[in-house]
mmCIF file of C-alpha atoms in Angstrom:
data_model
loop_
_atom_site.group_PDB
_atom_site.id
_atom_site.type_symbol
_atom_site.label_atom_id
_atom_site.label_comp_id
_atom_site.label_asym_id
_atom_site.label_seq_id
_atom_site.Cartn_x
_atom_site.Cartn_y
_atom_site.Cartn_z
ATOM 1 C CA MET A 1 0.000 0.000 0.000
ATOM 2 C CA SER A 2 2.913 2.349 0.696
ATOM 3 C CA LYS A 3 4.197 2.030 -2.905
ATOM 4 C CA LEU A 4 0.739 2.502 -4.403
ATOM 5 C CA LEU A 5 0.317 6.115 -3.278
ATOM 6 C CA PRO A 6 3.477 7.494 -4.960
ATOM 7 C CA ARG A 7 2.557 5.676 -8.183
ATOM 8 C CA ALA A 8 -0.959 7.103 -8.147
ATOM 9 C CA VAL A 9 0.402 10.605 -7.564
ATOM 10 C CA ALA A 10 2.875 10.161 -10.437
ATOM 11 C CA VAL A 11 0.131 8.968 -12.796
ATOM 12 C CA LEU A 12 -2.096 11.910 -11.839
ATOM 13 C CA ALA A 13 0.785 14.350 -12.331
ATOM 14 C CA LEU A 14 1.485 12.930 -15.797
ATOM 15 C CA ALA A 15 -2.195 13.115 -16.717
ATOM 16 C CA ALA A 16 -2.421 16.722 -15.551
ATOM 17 C CA GLY A 17 0.732 17.596 -17.465
ATOM 18 C CA ALA A 18 -0.653 16.010 -20.647
ATOM 19 C CA LEU A 19 -3.917 17.869 -20.179
ATOM 20 C CA PHE A 20 -2.121 21.224 -20.151
ATOM 21 C CA ALA A 21 0.454 20.300 -22.823
ATOM 22 C CA VAL A 22 -2.092 19.662 -25.593
ATOM 23 C CA PRO A 23 -3.327 23.283 -25.860
ATOM 24 C CA VAL A 24 0.264 24.531 -25.788
ATOM 25 C CA ALA A 25 1.215 22.293 -28.737
ATOM 26 C CA ALA A 26 -1.902 23.335 -30.663
ATOM 27 C CA ALA A 27 -1.072 27.006 -30.134
ATOM 28 C CA ALA A 28 2.114 26.544 -32.194
ATOM 29 C CA TYR A 29 0.038 26.397 -35.378
ATOM 30 C CA PRO A 30 -1.222 29.641 -36.929
ATOM 31 C CA ALA A 31 -4.867 30.371 -37.592
ATOM 32 C CA ASP A 32 -6.298 29.012 -40.844
ATOM 33 C CA ASP A 33 -6.877 32.509 -42.172
ATOM 34 C CA ALA A 34 -3.418 33.901 -41.368
ATOM 35 C CA ALA A 35 -2.553 34.434 -45.057
ATOM 36 C CA SER A 36 -4.723 36.515 -47.352
ATOM 37 C CA VAL A 37 -4.618 37.968 -50.844
ATOM 38 C CA SER A 38 -6.041 41.225 -52.135
ATOM 39 C CA ASP A 39 -8.158 39.436 -54.786
ATOM 40 C CA ALA A 40 -9.221 35.781 -54.832
ATOM 41 C CA VAL A 41 -10.026 35.947 -58.573
ATOM 42 C CA VAL A 42 -7.825 37.767 -61.111
ATOM 43 C CA GLN A 43 -7.425 37.904 -64.878
ATOM 44 C CA PRO A 44 -4.344 36.480 -66.670
ATOM 45 C CA GLY A 45 -1.420 38.846 -66.170
ATOM 46 C CA GLY A 46 -3.091 40.187 -63.027
ATOM 47 C CA THR A 47 -1.402 41.000 -59.731
ATOM 48 C CA VAL A 48 -2.414 40.152 -56.164
ATOM 49 C CA THR A 49 -0.929 41.305 -52.893
ATOM 50 C CA LEU A 50 -0.199 38.588 -50.335
ATOM 51 C CA THR A 51 -0.126 39.443 -46.622
ATOM 52 C CA VAL A 52 0.258 37.299 -43.512
ATOM 53 C CA ALA A 53 -1.104 38.341 -40.125
ATOM 54 C CA ASP A 54 1.215 39.384 -37.314
ATOM 55 C CA GLY A 55 2.048 36.634 -34.833
ATOM 56 C CA THR A 56 1.998 33.893 -37.466
ATOM 57 C CA PHE A 57 5.793 33.508 -37.478
ATOM 58 C CA GLY A 58 8.720 34.422 -35.283
ATOM 59 C CA ALA A 59 10.129 37.936 -35.605
ATOM 60 C CA ASN A 60 12.598 38.671 -38.423
ATOM 61 C CA GLU A 61 13.015 35.104 -39.685
ATOM 62 C CA PRO A 62 13.428 33.996 -43.314
ATOM 63 C CA ALA A 63 10.142 33.037 -44.981
ATOM 64 C CA THR A 64 9.485 30.985 -48.101
ATOM 65 C CA ILE A 65 6.607 31.632 -50.487
ATOM 66 C CA THR A 66 5.622 29.034 -53.097
ATOM 67 C CA VAL A 67 3.054 29.250 -55.886
ATOM 68 C CA THR A 68 1.768 26.032 -57.426
ATOM 69 C CA GLY A 69 -0.460 25.930 -60.506
ATOM 70 C CA GLU A 70 -0.422 25.827 -64.296
ATOM 71 C CA ASN A 71 2.550 27.934 -65.442
ATOM 72 C CA GLY A 72 3.209 28.571 -61.750
ATOM 73 C CA ALA A 73 6.934 28.811 -62.432
ATOM 74 C CA ARG A 74 6.304 31.992 -64.383
ATOM 75 C CA VAL A 75 4.673 33.855 -61.487
ATOM 76 C CA THR A 76 6.800 36.823 -60.468
ATOM 77 C CA PHE A 77 7.275 38.049 -56.916
ATOM 78 C CA GLY A 78 7.582 41.815 -57.008
ATOM 79 C CA MET A 79 10.321 42.181 -59.628
ATOM 80 C CA VAL A 80 11.879 38.710 -59.210
ATOM 81 C CA ARG A 81 11.034 36.068 -61.821
ATOM 82 C CA ALA A 82 10.969 32.441 -60.717
ATOM 83 C CA ALA A 83 12.212 29.778 -63.124
ATOM 84 C CA VAL A 84 11.210 26.488 -61.523
ATOM 85 C CA SER A 85 8.093 24.348 -61.966
ATOM 86 C CA THR A 86 6.679 25.593 -58.687
ATOM 87 C CA ALA A 87 7.646 29.193 -58.172
ATOM 88 C CA THR A 88 9.582 29.600 -54.924
ATOM 89 C CA TYR A 89 10.612 32.873 -53.341
ATOM 90 C CA ARG A 90 13.058 32.571 -50.439
ATOM 91 C CA ASP A 91 14.062 36.214 -50.001
ATOM 92 C CA ALA A 92 11.098 37.206 -47.836
ATOM 93 C CA THR A 93 11.645 38.049 -44.176
ATOM 94 C CA THR A 94 8.993 38.312 -41.506
ATOM 95 C CA ASN A 95 8.548 41.617 -39.750
ATOM 96 C CA ALA A 96 9.198 42.359 -36.075
ATOM 97 C CA ALA A 97 5.617 41.418 -35.182
ATOM 98 C CA GLY A 98 5.909 37.965 -36.776
ATOM 99 C CA GLY A 99 3.815 38.767 -39.842
ATOM 100 C CA LEU A 100 4.733 39.210 -43.477
ATOM 101 C CA ASP A 101 4.625 42.619 -45.072
ATOM 102 C CA PRO A 102 2.696 42.766 -48.377
ATOM 103 C CA VAL A 103 4.290 40.890 -51.302
ATOM 104 C CA ARG A 104 3.062 41.462 -54.858
ATOM 105 C CA LEU A 105 2.614 38.386 -57.067
ATOM 106 C CA THR A 106 2.017 38.806 -60.797
ATOM 107 C CA PHE A 107 0.580 35.914 -62.782
ATOM 108 C CA PRO A 108 1.691 35.230 -66.373
ATOM 109 C CA SER A 109 -0.490 36.337 -69.275
ATOM 110 C CA ASP A 110 -1.367 32.716 -70.116
ATOM 111 C CA ALA A 111 -2.212 31.755 -66.527
ATOM 112 C CA ARG A 112 -5.473 29.953 -65.873
ATOM 113 C CA GLY A 113 -7.043 27.854 -63.166
ATOM 114 C CA ALA A 114 -6.381 27.663 -59.450
ATOM 115 C CA TYR A 115 -3.038 28.556 -57.846
ATOM 116 C CA THR A 116 -2.097 27.615 -54.292
ATOM 117 C CA ILE A 117 0.135 30.080 -52.493
ATOM 118 C CA ALA A 118 1.902 28.741 -49.397
ATOM 119 C CA VAL A 119 3.893 30.789 -46.876
ATOM 120 C CA PHE A 120 6.029 29.103 -44.223
ATOM 121 C CA THR A 121 9.177 29.424 -42.137
ATOM 122 C CA SER A 122 11.450 26.930 -40.439
ATOM 123 C CA SER A 123 9.572 27.444 -37.166
ATOM 124 C CA SER A 124 5.983 27.537 -38.448
ATOM 125 C CA PRO A 125 3.931 25.674 -41.063
ATOM 126 C CA GLY A 126 2.376 29.011 -42.019
ATOM 127 C CA ASP A 127 -0.748 29.054 -44.152
ATOM 128 C CA THR A 128 -2.016 28.619 -47.700
ATOM 129 C CA VAL A 129 -4.385 30.654 -49.807
ATOM 130 C CA THR A 130 -5.872 29.968 -53.257
ATOM 131 C CA VAL A 131 -6.146 32.395 -56.167
ATOM 132 C CA THR A 132 -8.222 31.607 -59.254
ATOM 133 C CA VAL A 133 -7.080 33.135 -62.533
ATOM 134 C CA ASN A 134 -9.588 33.915 -65.295
ATOM 135 C CA GLY A 135 -12.765 33.262 -63.345
ATOM 136 C CA LEU A 136 -13.603 29.698 -62.428
ATOM 137 C CA SER A 137 -10.897 27.124 -62.831
ATOM 138 C CA ALA A 138 -11.316 24.422 -65.460
ATOM 139 C CA THR A 139 -11.855 21.241 -63.480
ATOM 140 C CA GLY A 140 -13.027 18.906 -66.236
ATOM 141 C CA ALA A 141 -13.094 18.256 -69.946
ATOM 142 C CA ASP A 142 -15.119 20.118 -72.584
ATOM 143 C CA LEU A 143 -17.574 17.416 -73.611
ATOM 144 C CA GLY A 144 -19.595 19.586 -76.028
ATOM 145 C CA PRO A 145 -18.277 17.873 -79.186
ATOM 146 C CA TYR A 146 -19.202 14.475 -77.714
ATOM 147 C CA LEU A 147 -22.742 15.382 -76.661
ATOM 148 C CA GLY A 148 -24.357 13.600 -79.633
ATOM 149 C CA LEU A 149 -22.275 10.514 -78.958
ATOM 150 C CA MET A 150 -23.275 10.490 -75.291
ATOM 151 C CA VAL A 151 -26.995 10.960 -76.083
ATOM 152 C CA GLY A 152 -26.870 8.242 -78.747
ATOM 153 C CA GLY A 153 -25.041 5.851 -76.427
ATOM 154 C CA GLY A 154 -27.550 6.534 -73.669
ATOM 155 C CA ALA A 155 -30.446 5.886 -76.078
ATOM 156 C CA LEU A 156 -28.869 2.588 -77.178
ATOM 157 C CA ALA A 157 -28.355 1.513 -73.555
ATOM 158 C CA LEU A 158 -31.996 2.410 -72.761
ATOM 159 C CA ALA A 159 -33.238 0.469 -75.798
ATOM 160 C CA GLY A 160 -31.130 -2.546 -74.800
ATOM 161 C CA GLY A 161 -32.612 -2.451 -71.313
ATOM 162 C CA ALA A 162 -36.143 -2.252 -72.741
ATOM 163 C CA VAL A 163 -35.459 -5.287 -74.969
ATOM 164 C CA ALA A 164 -34.096 -7.231 -71.989
ATOM 165 C CA VAL A 165 -37.177 -6.421 -69.885
ATOM 166 C CA ALA A 166 -39.562 -7.298 -72.740
ATOM 167 C CA THR A 167 -37.763 -10.618 -73.339
ATOM 168 C CA THR A 168 -38.008 -11.509 -69.648
ATOM 169 C CA VAL A 169 -41.721 -10.666 -69.549
ATOM 170 C CA VAL A 170 -42.424 -12.776 -72.664
ATOM 171 C CA ARG A 171 -40.486 -15.750 -71.237
ATOM 172 C CA ARG A 172 -42.285 -15.601 -67.885
ATOM 173 C CA ARG A 173 -45.688 -15.454 -69.591
ATOM 174 C CA ARG A 174 -44.789 -18.335 -71.878
ATOM 175 C CA ASP A 175 -43.520 -20.441 -68.943
ATOM 176 C CA ALA A 176 -46.631 -19.607 -66.913
ATOM 177 C CA LEU A 177 -48.914 -21.243 -69.543
#
């Protein structure tokens, strides 16, 4: 019984420590809306301004900005042109309050679809924001030229089903006699 009390106290202390440690670990991640852009939808060749809220990162630490999307390598950051498949800008630095001062991103003239912009540092996963170029992004194929084929195929499938049902009905009636 004398060894049971110290063990119980140790277990309770560990449980209490875990209870308070979880919120502390969760606080290390920034809010989901930490990053924002001036416009969520732009035209090809358009420019958006990316900002990140204060307190998202540590003060005065190097930040990386990436842009992923069709022709994403041709997005320019301010006056710097990126030449990789996913545009990456590593020359940003967070401000003294742990935010990111506005950064201008210009999309190429043939840009289209959705672009994901991610901002992160070595100490924080940062946040992502999406920009759509040229209205809604194309998420499927243009099936207009195949409309007649699809309607005809559907009609044939419907006719085949009708023949199968009629054949079954005729057989059942014949077998019932």
